[in-house]
N, CA, C and O atoms as a DFTB+ gen file, in Angstrom:
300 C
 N C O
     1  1      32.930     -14.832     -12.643
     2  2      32.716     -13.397     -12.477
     3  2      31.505     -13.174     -11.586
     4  3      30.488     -13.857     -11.704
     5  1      31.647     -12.158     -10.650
     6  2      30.658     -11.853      -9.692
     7  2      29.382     -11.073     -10.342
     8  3      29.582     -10.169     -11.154
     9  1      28.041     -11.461      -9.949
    10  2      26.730     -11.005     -10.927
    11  2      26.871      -9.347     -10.198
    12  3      27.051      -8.980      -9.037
    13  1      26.662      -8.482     -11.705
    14  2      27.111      -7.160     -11.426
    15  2      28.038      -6.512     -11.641
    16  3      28.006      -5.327     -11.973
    17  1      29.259      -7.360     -11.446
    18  2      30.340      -6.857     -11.077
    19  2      30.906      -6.167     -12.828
    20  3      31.531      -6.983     -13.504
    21  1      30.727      -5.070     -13.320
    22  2      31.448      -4.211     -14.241
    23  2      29.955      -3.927     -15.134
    24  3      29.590      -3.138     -16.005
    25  1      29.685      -4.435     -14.790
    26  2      27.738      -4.004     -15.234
    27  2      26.944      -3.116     -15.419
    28  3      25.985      -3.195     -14.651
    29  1      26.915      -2.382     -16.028
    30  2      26.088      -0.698     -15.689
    31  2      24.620      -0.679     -16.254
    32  3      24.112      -1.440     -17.077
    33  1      24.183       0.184     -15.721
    34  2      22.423       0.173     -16.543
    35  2      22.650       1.016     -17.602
    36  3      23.575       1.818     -17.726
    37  1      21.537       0.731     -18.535
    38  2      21.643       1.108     -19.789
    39  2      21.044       2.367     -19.940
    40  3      20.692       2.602     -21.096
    41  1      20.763       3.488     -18.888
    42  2      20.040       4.848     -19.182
    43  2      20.955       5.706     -18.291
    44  3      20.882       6.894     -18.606
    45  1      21.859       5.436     -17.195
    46  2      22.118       6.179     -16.838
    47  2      24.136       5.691     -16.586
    48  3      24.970       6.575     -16.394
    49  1      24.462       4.374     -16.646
    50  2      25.569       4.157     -17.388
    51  2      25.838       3.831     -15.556
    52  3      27.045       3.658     -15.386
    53  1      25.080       3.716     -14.267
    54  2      25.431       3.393     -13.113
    55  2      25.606       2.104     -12.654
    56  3      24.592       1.416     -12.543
    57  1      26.897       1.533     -12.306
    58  2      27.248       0.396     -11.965
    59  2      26.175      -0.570     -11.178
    60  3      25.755      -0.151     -10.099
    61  1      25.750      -1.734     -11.621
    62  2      24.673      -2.504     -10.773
    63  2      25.086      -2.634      -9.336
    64  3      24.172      -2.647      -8.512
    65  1      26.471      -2.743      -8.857
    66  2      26.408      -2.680      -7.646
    67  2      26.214      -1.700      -6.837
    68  3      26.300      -1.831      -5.616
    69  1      25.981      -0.796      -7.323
    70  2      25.308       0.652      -6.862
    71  2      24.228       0.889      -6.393
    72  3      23.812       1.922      -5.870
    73  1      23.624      -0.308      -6.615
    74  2      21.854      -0.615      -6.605
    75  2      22.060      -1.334      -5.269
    76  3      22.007      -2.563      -5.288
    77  1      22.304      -0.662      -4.036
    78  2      22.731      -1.754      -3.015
    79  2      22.001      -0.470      -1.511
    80  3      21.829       0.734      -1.320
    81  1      21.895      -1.200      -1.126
    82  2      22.094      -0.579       0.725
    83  2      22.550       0.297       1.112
    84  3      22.289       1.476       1.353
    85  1      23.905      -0.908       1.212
    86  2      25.598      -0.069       1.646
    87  2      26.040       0.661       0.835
    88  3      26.448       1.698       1.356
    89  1      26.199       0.612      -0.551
    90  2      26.753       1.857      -1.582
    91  2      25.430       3.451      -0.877
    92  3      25.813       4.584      -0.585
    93  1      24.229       3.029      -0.820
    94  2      23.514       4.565      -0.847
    95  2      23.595       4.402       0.647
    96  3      23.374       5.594       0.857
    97  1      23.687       4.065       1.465
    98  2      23.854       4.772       3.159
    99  2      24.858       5.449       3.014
   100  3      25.065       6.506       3.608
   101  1      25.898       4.712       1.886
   102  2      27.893       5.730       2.372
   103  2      27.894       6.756       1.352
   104  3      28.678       7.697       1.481
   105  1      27.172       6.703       0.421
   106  2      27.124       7.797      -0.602
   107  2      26.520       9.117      -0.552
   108  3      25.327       9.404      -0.455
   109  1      27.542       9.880      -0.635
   110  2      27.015      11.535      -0.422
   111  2      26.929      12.348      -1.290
   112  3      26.866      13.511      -0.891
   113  1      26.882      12.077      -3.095
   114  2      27.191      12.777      -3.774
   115  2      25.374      12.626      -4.343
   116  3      24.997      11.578      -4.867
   117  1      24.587      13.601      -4.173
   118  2      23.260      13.399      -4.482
   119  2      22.672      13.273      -5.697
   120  3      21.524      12.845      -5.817
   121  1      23.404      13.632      -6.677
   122  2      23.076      13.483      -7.834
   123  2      23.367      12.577      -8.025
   124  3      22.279      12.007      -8.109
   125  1      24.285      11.659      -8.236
   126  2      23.936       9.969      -8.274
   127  2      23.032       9.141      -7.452
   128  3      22.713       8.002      -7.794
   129  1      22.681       9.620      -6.537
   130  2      21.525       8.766      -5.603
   131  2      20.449       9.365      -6.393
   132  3      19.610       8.471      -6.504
   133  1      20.017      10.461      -7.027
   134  2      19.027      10.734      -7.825
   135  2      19.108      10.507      -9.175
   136  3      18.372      11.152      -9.922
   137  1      19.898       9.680      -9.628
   138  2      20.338       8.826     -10.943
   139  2      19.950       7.953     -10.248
   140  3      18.719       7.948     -10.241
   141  1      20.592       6.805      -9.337
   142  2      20.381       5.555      -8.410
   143  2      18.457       5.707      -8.608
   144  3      17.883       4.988      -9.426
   145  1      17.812       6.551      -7.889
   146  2      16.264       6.507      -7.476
   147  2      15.152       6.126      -8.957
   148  3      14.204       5.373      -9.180
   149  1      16.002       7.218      -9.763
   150  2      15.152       7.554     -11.111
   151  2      15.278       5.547     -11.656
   152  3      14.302       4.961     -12.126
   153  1      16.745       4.810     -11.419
   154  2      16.633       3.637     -11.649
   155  2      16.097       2.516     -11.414
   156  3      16.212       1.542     -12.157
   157  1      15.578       2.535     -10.557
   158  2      15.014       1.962      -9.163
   159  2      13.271       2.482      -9.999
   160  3      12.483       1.800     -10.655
   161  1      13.232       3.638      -9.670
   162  2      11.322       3.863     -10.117
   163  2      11.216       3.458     -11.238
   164  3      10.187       2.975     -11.712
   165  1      12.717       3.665     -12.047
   166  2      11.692       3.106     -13.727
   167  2      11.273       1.457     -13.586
   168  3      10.403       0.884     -14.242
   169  1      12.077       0.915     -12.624
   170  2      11.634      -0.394     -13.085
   171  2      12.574      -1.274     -14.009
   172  3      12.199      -2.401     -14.332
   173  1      13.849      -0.747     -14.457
   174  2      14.961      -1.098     -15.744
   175  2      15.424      -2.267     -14.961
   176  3      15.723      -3.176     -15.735
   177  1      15.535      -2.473     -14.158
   178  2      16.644      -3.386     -13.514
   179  2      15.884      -4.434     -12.237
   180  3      16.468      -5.302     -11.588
   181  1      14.174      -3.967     -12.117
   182  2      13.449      -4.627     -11.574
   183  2      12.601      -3.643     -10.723
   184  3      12.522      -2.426     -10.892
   185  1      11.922      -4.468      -9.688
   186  2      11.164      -3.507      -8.652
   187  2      11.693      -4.195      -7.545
   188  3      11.690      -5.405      -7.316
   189  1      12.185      -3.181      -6.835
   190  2      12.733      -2.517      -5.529
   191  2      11.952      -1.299      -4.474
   192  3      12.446      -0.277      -3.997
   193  1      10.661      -1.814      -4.345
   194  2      10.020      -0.912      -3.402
   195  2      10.859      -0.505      -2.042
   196  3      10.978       0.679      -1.725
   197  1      11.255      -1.241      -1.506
   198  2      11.507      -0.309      -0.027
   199  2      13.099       0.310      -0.824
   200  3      13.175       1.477      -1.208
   201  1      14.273      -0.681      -0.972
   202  2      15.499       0.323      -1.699
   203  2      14.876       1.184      -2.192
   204  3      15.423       2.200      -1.762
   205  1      13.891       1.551      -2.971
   206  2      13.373       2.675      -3.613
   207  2      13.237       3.740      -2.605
   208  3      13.684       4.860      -2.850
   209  1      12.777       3.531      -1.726
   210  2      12.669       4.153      -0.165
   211  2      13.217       4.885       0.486
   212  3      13.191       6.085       0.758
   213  1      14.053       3.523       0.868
   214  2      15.824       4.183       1.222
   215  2      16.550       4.993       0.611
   216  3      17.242       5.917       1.040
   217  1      16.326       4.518      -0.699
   218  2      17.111       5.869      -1.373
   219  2      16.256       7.716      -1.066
   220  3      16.787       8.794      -0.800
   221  1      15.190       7.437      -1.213
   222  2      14.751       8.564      -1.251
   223  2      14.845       8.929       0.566
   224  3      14.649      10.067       0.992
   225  1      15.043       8.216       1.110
   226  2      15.428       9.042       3.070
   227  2      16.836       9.421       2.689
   228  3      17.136      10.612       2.763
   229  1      17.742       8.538       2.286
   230  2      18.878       8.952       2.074
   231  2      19.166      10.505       1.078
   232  3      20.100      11.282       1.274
   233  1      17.948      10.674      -0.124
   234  2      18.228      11.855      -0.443
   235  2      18.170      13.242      -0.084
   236  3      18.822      14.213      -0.465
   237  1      16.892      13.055       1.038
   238  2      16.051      13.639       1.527
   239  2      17.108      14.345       2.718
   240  3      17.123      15.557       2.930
   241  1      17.844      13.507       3.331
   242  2      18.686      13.458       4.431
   243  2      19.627      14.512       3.576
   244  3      19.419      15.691       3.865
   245  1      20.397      14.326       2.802
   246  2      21.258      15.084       2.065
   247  2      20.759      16.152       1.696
   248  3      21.398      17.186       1.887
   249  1      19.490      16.195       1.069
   250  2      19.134      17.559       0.184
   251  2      17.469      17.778       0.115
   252  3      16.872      17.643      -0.953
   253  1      17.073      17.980       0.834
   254  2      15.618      17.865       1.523
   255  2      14.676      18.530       0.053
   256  3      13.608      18.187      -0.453
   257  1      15.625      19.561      -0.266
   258  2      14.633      20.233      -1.643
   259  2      14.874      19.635      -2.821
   260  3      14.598      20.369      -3.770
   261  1      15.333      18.457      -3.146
   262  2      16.165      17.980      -4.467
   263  2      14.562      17.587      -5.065
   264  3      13.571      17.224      -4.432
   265  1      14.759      17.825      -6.593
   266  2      13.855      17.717      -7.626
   267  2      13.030      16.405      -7.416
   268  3      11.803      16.363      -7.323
   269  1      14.041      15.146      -7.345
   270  2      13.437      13.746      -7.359
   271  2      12.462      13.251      -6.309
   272  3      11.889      12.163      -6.354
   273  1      12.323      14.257      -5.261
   274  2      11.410      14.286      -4.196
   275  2      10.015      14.506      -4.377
   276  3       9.044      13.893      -3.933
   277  1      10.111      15.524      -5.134
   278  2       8.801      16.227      -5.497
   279  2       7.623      14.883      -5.558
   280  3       7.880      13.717      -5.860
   281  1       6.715      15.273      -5.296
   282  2       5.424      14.465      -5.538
   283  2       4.518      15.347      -6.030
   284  3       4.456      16.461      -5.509
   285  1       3.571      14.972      -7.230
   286  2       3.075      15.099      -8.407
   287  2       1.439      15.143      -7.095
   288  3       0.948      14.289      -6.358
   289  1       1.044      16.842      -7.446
   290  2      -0.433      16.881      -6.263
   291  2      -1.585      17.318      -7.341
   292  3      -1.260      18.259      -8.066
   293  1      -2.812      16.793      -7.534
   294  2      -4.053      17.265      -8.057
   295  2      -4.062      18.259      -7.953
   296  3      -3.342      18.722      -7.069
   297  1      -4.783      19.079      -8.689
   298  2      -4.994      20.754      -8.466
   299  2      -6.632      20.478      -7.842
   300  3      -7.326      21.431      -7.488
């Protein structure tokens, strides 16, 4: 059996091969790339700094105002 292959993470139920490149360059449905990101930052499945990245150009590209963007500013 291929590593991944029918595998899902345990918080958001998203297939490990989802955690890829090619799945978030072809993927347009943004709320799973912001499921995908939130997986990726927690750390559940490892650290992935630049995919972490990519995902977020890729969300950004799609939906420039989406929640998971936001960055947290000092008052």
């Amino acid at each position: 059996m291929e590593a991944g292959l029918g595998e899902t993470t345990s918080k958001y139920s998203i297939p490990l091969n989802h955690l890829d490149y090619d799945y978030i360059k072809k993927c347009s449905d943004t709320k799973e790339l912001e499921k995908i990101l939130k997986v990726l930052k927690s750390g559940e499945e490892g650290r992935f700094p630049e995919l972490e990245a990519f995902a977020e150009q890729r969300i950004q590209t799609l939906d420039p105002n989406s929640r998971v963007l936001r960055k947290d500013v000092p008052v």
